[in-house]
Amino acid sequence: MGRVDWKPGTLIYPLPAILVSCGDFGAEMNLLTASWVGTVCTNPPMCYVSIRPERHSYAMIKERMEFGLNLTTVEMARQTDWCGVVSGRKYDKVAEMGLEIEPASLISAPLLVDSPLSLECRVREIMPLGSHDMFLADVINVRANERYLDPKTGGFDMERAGLLAYAHGEYFALGEFLGHFGWSVKKTTREEERKRRAHESQKIK
């Protein structure tokens, strides 16, 4: 089978399924499900989220110029989907879904306790693009769930967190761990190479 041309579209998948938190903790606040979100710079750490102006959360974020990005898990799939379908104008999403929130350290918006990682973001620019406006923001703090931290290295175990992904209108669980960045060109020791060859020979037999 060959390859065919499609009309232009945003088919860069998979993407994270994010619950964006906005508003004020203990007062007016909302959760918005978004996947038009990503990294734009490492130093300084910066990210973006693109939101339609008609969404309820849009005005909250534009007024306060800050928001939280809460990564979601497979266990949170139903809550994530539900919060993307219904409007915060009609429902208290936190109460309806039984989600637990906590105050952020540096922004007024709440953070989700069940989220493996929550990013506190401060907007530096709003860029109107068409159907969506892009909120370009600095990541000013990160809240991590301790149960996913390696006590020896302090690193975050992405595989064990069971992160939720979004692709073309569907949700997916991320697959198995394959290797660290650079593993494909890492030099192996003689012992590692010997074990690899022994393993390959056993499979042939």
Tab-separated table of N, CA and C in Angstrom, residues 61-162:
chain	number	residue	atom	x	y	z
A	61	ILE	N	-8.737	32.896	32.460
A	61	ILE	CA	-7.286	32.910	32.251
A	61	ILE	C	-6.837	34.278	31.754
A	62	LYS	N	-7.599	34.872	30.851
A	62	LYS	CA	-7.226	36.174	30.311
A	62	LYS	C	-7.253	37.251	31.394
A	63	GLU	N	-8.199	37.151	32.317
A	63	GLU	CA	-8.303	38.152	33.397
A	63	GLU	C	-7.148	38.036	34.385
A	64	ARG	N	-6.801	36.786	34.758
A	64	ARG	CA	-5.789	36.582	35.798
A	64	ARG	C	-4.390	36.362	35.222
A	65	MET	N	-4.310	36.028	33.938
A	65	MET	CA	-3.031	35.790	33.246
A	65	MET	C	-2.203	34.698	33.925
A	66	GLU	N	-2.886	33.624	34.341
A	66	GLU	CA	-2.202	32.471	34.925
A	66	GLU	C	-3.131	31.265	34.870
A	67	PHE	N	-2.531	30.074	34.946
A	67	PHE	CA	-3.308	28.836	34.912
A	67	PHE	C	-2.429	27.687	35.390
A	68	GLY	N	-3.064	26.550	35.684
A	68	GLY	CA	-2.341	25.338	36.038
A	68	GLY	C	-2.513	24.289	34.950
A	69	LEU	N	-1.464	23.557	34.649
A	69	LEU	CA	-1.541	22.423	33.727
A	69	LEU	C	-1.369	21.150	34.547
A	70	ASN	N	-2.424	20.339	34.607
A	70	ASN	CA	-2.424	19.128	35.418
A	70	ASN	C	-2.423	17.900	34.523
A	71	LEU	N	-1.309	17.147	34.526
A	71	LEU	CA	-1.258	15.919	33.744
A	71	LEU	C	-2.263	14.926	34.299
A	72	THR	N	-2.830	14.106	33.425
A	72	THR	CA	-3.840	13.142	33.854
A	72	THR	C	-3.350	11.714	33.639
A	73	THR	N	-4.034	10.779	34.276
A	73	THR	CA	-3.667	9.372	34.211
A	73	THR	C	-4.827	8.555	33.639
A	74	VAL	N	-4.538	7.299	33.362
A	74	VAL	CA	-5.582	6.389	32.882
A	74	VAL	C	-6.716	6.305	33.907
A	75	GLU	N	-6.387	6.315	35.173
A	75	GLU	CA	-7.407	6.258	36.226
A	75	GLU	C	-8.308	7.495	36.220
A	76	MET	N	-7.816	8.592	35.649
A	76	MET	CA	-8.574	9.834	35.609
A	76	MET	C	-9.259	10.045	34.263
A	77	ALA	N	-9.316	9.013	33.430
A	77	ALA	CA	-9.815	9.159	32.059
A	77	ALA	C	-11.254	9.668	32.016
A	78	ARG	N	-12.130	9.109	32.829
A	78	ARG	CA	-13.540	9.534	32.780
A	78	ARG	C	-13.680	10.993	33.199
A	79	GLN	N	-13.000	11.382	34.298
A	79	GLN	CA	-13.077	12.763	34.754
A	79	GLN	C	-12.515	13.723	33.704
A	80	THR	N	-11.436	13.298	33.058
A	80	THR	CA	-10.811	14.142	32.041
A	80	THR	C	-11.756	14.354	30.866
A	81	ASP	N	-12.369	13.284	30.405
A	81	ASP	CA	-13.295	13.388	29.286
A	81	ASP	C	-14.516	14.224	29.662
A	82	TRP	N	-15.091	13.970	30.822
A	82	TRP	CA	-16.297	14.672	31.263
A	82	TRP	C	-16.061	16.172	31.357
A	83	CYS	N	-14.909	16.556	31.892
A	83	CYS	CA	-14.605	17.976	32.060
A	83	CYS	C	-14.391	18.678	30.722
A	84	GLY	N	-14.168	17.902	29.665
A	84	GLY	CA	-14.018	18.486	28.352
A	84	GLY	C	-15.324	18.582	27.590
A	85	VAL	N	-16.344	17.881	28.050
A	85	VAL	CA	-17.630	17.844	27.346
A	85	VAL	C	-18.618	18.855	27.902
A	86	VAL	N	-18.680	18.984	29.228
A	86	VAL	CA	-19.651	19.888	29.850
A	86	VAL	C	-19.026	21.257	30.103
A	87	SER	N	-19.865	22.262	30.295
A	87	SER	CA	-19.392	23.628	30.504
A	87	SER	C	-19.364	23.997	31.980
A	88	GLY	N	-18.319	24.724	32.362
A	88	GLY	CA	-18.226	25.230	33.726
A	88	GLY	C	-19.247	26.299	34.018
A	89	ARG	N	-19.937	26.789	32.997
A	89	ARG	CA	-21.025	27.746	33.234
A	89	ARG	C	-22.225	27.070	33.902
A	90	LYS	N	-22.338	25.748	33.689
A	90	LYS	CA	-23.495	25.011	34.200
A	90	LYS	C	-23.149	24.062	35.352
A	91	TYR	N	-21.897	23.630	35.420
A	91	TYR	CA	-21.523	22.617	36.411
A	91	TYR	C	-20.295	23.050	37.203
A	92	ASP	N	-20.289	22.635	38.461
A	92	ASP	CA	-19.079	22.712	39.286
A	92	ASP	C	-18.325	21.409	39.016
A	93	LYS	N	-17.360	21.433	38.128
A	93	LYS	CA	-16.712	20.205	37.668
A	93	LYS	C	-15.952	19.491	38.782
A	94	VAL	N	-15.347	20.247	39.659
A	94	VAL	CA	-14.609	19.640	40.771
A	94	VAL	C	-15.545	18.828	41.651
A	95	ALA	N	-16.696	19.410	42.002
A	95	ALA	CA	-17.662	18.729	42.865
A	95	ALA	C	-18.315	17.556	42.143
A	96	GLU	N	-18.710	17.758	40.897
A	96	GLU	CA	-19.405	16.718	40.141
A	96	GLU	C	-18.540	15.474	39.954
A	97	MET	N	-17.246	15.651	39.753
A	97	MET	CA	-16.334	14.531	39.493
A	97	MET	C	-15.622	14.036	40.750
A	98	GLY	N	-15.897	14.654	41.895
A	98	GLY	CA	-15.273	14.228	43.137
A	98	GLY	C	-13.761	14.404	43.129
A	99	LEU	N	-13.294	15.434	42.446
A	99	LEU	CA	-11.858	15.685	42.364
A	99	LEU	C	-11.382	16.472	43.580
A	100	GLU	N	-10.165	16.194	44.007
A	100	GLU	CA	-9.587	16.907	45.149
A	100	GLU	C	-8.615	17.963	44.640
A	101	ILE	N	-8.779	19.175	45.142
A	101	ILE	CA	-7.901	20.259	44.730
A	101	ILE	C	-7.097	20.771	45.920
A	102	GLU	N	-6.030	21.508	45.613
A	102	GLU	CA	-5.196	22.108	46.649
A	102	GLU	C	-4.707	23.469	46.155
A	103	PRO	N	-4.318	24.349	47.061
A	103	PRO	CA	-3.790	25.648	46.626
A	103	PRO	C	-2.449	25.457	45.915
A	104	ALA	N	-2.201	26.268	44.915
A	104	ALA	CA	-0.895	26.292	44.262
A	104	ALA	C	0.062	27.117	45.118
A	105	SER	N	1.336	27.069	44.784
A	105	SER	CA	2.327	27.828	45.547
A	105	SER	C	2.450	29.273	45.072
A	106	LEU	N	2.337	29.490	43.742
A	106	LEU	CA	2.638	30.809	43.203
A	106	LEU	C	1.522	31.420	42.358
A	107	ILE	N	0.457	30.680	42.102
A	107	ILE	CA	-0.656	31.217	41.327
A	107	ILE	C	-1.946	31.051	42.128
A	108	SER	N	-2.985	31.765	41.728
A	108	SER	CA	-4.252	31.713	42.468
A	108	SER	C	-5.100	30.511	42.084
A	109	ALA	N	-4.868	29.949	40.893
A	109	ALA	CA	-5.657	28.800	40.432
A	109	ALA	C	-5.345	27.564	41.266
A	110	PRO	N	-6.324	26.668	41.437
A	110	PRO	CA	-6.081	25.433	42.195
A	110	PRO	C	-5.278	24.436	41.366
A	111	LEU	N	-4.741	23.429	42.039
A	111	LEU	CA	-4.071	22.302	41.392
A	111	LEU	C	-4.799	21.021	41.784
A	112	LEU	N	-4.725	20.004	40.928
A	112	LEU	CA	-5.389	18.729	41.199
A	112	LEU	C	-4.466	17.806	41.990
A	113	VAL	N	-4.949	17.345	43.122
A	113	VAL	CA	-4.151	16.480	43.991
A	113	VAL	C	-3.818	15.160	43.301
A	114	ASP	N	-4.746	14.608	42.520
A	114	ASP	CA	-4.530	13.315	41.866
A	114	ASP	C	-3.632	13.404	40.640
A	115	SER	N	-3.277	14.589	40.211
A	115	SER	CA	-2.413	14.735	39.050
A	115	SER	C	-0.980	14.340	39.396
A	116	PRO	N	-0.315	13.529	38.562
A	116	PRO	CA	1.079	13.170	38.828
A	116	PRO	C	2.007	14.380	38.828
A	117	LEU	N	1.746	15.323	37.912
A	117	LEU	CA	2.536	16.547	37.810
A	117	LEU	C	1.614	17.723	37.492
A	118	SER	N	1.797	18.812	38.204
A	118	SER	CA	1.037	20.038	37.943
A	118	SER	C	2.021	21.176	37.722
A	119	LEU	N	1.810	21.923	36.644
A	119	LEU	CA	2.672	23.050	36.313
A	119	LEU	C	1.939	24.353	36.596
A	120	GLU	N	2.563	25.235	37.339
A	120	GLU	CA	2.004	26.550	37.609
A	120	GLU	C	2.549	27.504	36.545
A	121	CYS	N	1.642	28.133	35.813
A	121	CYS	CA	2.035	28.911	34.636
A	121	CYS	C	1.539	30.346	34.724
A	122	ARG	N	2.397	31.270	34.301
A	122	ARG	CA	2.041	32.687	34.254
A	122	ARG	C	2.141	33.164	32.813
A	123	VAL	N	1.051	33.704	32.289
A	123	VAL	CA	0.965	34.093	30.883
A	123	VAL	C	1.839	35.311	30.599
A	124	ARG	N	2.636	35.216	29.535
A	124	ARG	CA	3.429	36.378	29.121
A	124	ARG	C	2.863	37.023	27.852
A	125	GLU	N	2.081	36.256	27.065
A	125	GLU	CA	1.529	36.807	25.831
A	125	GLU	C	0.342	35.978	25.366
A	126	ILE	N	-0.663	36.648	24.793
A	126	ILE	CA	-1.808	35.980	24.186
A	126	ILE	C	-1.759	36.245	22.685
A	127	MET	N	-1.754	35.185	21.908
A	127	MET	CA	-1.625	35.313	20.461
A	127	MET	C	-2.881	34.814	19.766
A	128	PRO	N	-3.720	35.695	19.199
A	128	PRO	CA	-4.887	35.260	18.418
A	128	PRO	C	-4.416	34.574	17.137
A	129	LEU	N	-4.905	33.365	16.886
A	129	LEU	CA	-4.421	32.598	15.739
A	129	LEU	C	-5.514	32.214	14.752
A	130	GLY	N	-6.775	32.248	15.182
A	130	GLY	CA	-7.870	31.792	14.328
A	130	GLY	C	-8.956	31.211	15.200
A	131	SER	N	-9.166	29.903	15.095
A	131	SER	CA	-10.166	29.260	15.951
A	131	SER	C	-9.769	29.312	17.419
A	132	HIS	N	-8.453	29.350	17.695
A	132	HIS	CA	-7.935	29.360	19.057
A	132	HIS	C	-7.006	30.556	19.272
A	133	ASP	N	-6.923	30.980	20.535
A	133	ASP	CA	-5.890	31.927	20.953
A	133	ASP	C	-4.859	31.146	21.759
A	134	MET	N	-3.596	31.433	21.516
A	134	MET	CA	-2.529	30.733	22.234
A	134	MET	C	-2.050	31.557	23.420
A	135	PHE	N	-2.069	30.935	24.603
A	135	PHE	CA	-1.548	31.563	25.819
A	135	PHE	C	-0.110	31.072	26.009
A	136	LEU	N	0.840	31.942	25.723
A	136	LEU	CA	2.255	31.624	25.901
A	136	LEU	C	2.631	31.964	27.336
A	137	ALA	N	3.205	30.991	28.055
A	137	ALA	CA	3.381	31.190	29.496
A	137	ALA	C	4.722	30.676	30.001
A	138	ASP	N	5.161	31.281	31.103
A	138	ASP	CA	6.339	30.804	31.833
A	138	ASP	C	5.895	29.771	32.861
A	139	VAL	N	6.636	28.690	32.985
A	139	VAL	CA	6.393	27.704	34.044
A	139	VAL	C	7.156	28.186	35.269
A	140	ILE	N	6.436	28.608	36.300
A	140	ILE	CA	7.093	29.219	37.453
A	140	ILE	C	7.203	28.272	38.645
A	141	ASN	N	6.511	27.124	38.559
A	141	ASN	CA	6.639	26.120	39.626
A	141	ASN	C	6.047	24.804	39.145
A	142	VAL	N	6.557	23.694	39.693
A	142	VAL	CA	6.033	22.364	39.367
A	142	VAL	C	5.734	21.634	40.668
A	143	ARG	N	4.554	21.055	40.758
A	143	ARG	CA	4.157	20.248	41.925
A	143	ARG	C	4.124	18.787	41.478
A	144	ALA	N	4.910	17.934	42.133
A	144	ALA	CA	5.013	16.521	41.754
A	144	ALA	C	4.424	15.628	42.836
A	145	ASN	N	3.762	14.548	42.412
A	145	ASN	CA	3.229	13.555	43.339
A	145	ASN	C	4.372	12.656	43.802
A	146	GLU	N	4.619	12.630	45.094
A	146	GLU	CA	5.791	11.924	45.648
A	146	GLU	C	5.784	10.426	45.373
A	147	ARG	N	4.613	9.832	45.166
A	147	ARG	CA	4.575	8.382	44.981
A	147	ARG	C	5.219	7.956	43.663
A	148	TYR	N	5.430	8.902	42.738
A	148	TYR	CA	6.060	8.566	41.464
A	148	TYR	C	7.527	8.987	41.413
A	149	LEU	N	8.071	9.447	42.540
A	149	LEU	CA	9.461	9.874	42.568
A	149	LEU	C	10.363	8.731	43.017
A	150	ASP	N	11.491	8.580	42.346
A	150	ASP	CA	12.487	7.576	42.723
A	150	ASP	C	13.240	8.099	43.935
A	151	PRO	N	13.167	7.391	45.085
A	151	PRO	CA	13.816	7.885	46.303
A	151	PRO	C	15.340	7.979	46.187
A	152	LYS	N	15.915	7.231	45.264
A	152	LYS	CA	17.382	7.247	45.111
A	152	LYS	C	17.849	8.387	44.210
A	153	THR	N	17.152	8.592	43.097
A	153	THR	CA	17.592	9.593	42.116
A	153	THR	C	16.780	10.881	42.163
A	154	GLY	N	15.567	10.812	42.714
A	154	GLY	CA	14.692	11.975	42.703
A	154	GLY	C	13.986	12.165	41.384
A	155	GLY	N	14.234	11.242	40.425
A	155	GLY	CA	13.611	11.331	39.110
A	155	GLY	C	12.150	10.930	39.138
A	156	PHE	N	11.413	11.340	38.116
A	156	PHE	CA	9.985	11.047	38.021
A	156	PHE	C	9.765	9.839	37.129
A	157	ASP	N	9.009	8.848	37.617
A	157	ASP	CA	8.751	7.605	36.883
A	157	ASP	C	7.515	7.781	36.003
A	158	MET	N	7.742	8.175	34.746
A	158	MET	CA	6.636	8.423	33.829
A	158	MET	C	5.830	7.162	33.533
A	159	GLU	N	6.522	6.025	33.398
A	159	GLU	CA	5.822	4.787	33.057
A	159	GLU	C	4.871	4.372	34.170
A	160	ARG	N	5.318	4.460	35.405
A	160	ARG	CA	4.493	4.035	36.536
A	160	ARG	C	3.315	4.980	36.758
A	161	ALA	N	3.451	6.215	36.320
A	161	ALA	CA	2.368	7.184	36.504
A	161	ALA	C	1.150	6.842	35.653
A	162	GLY	N	1.329	6.105	34.569
A	162	GLY	CA	0.190	5.711	33.735
A	162	GLY	C	-0.489	6.893	33.073
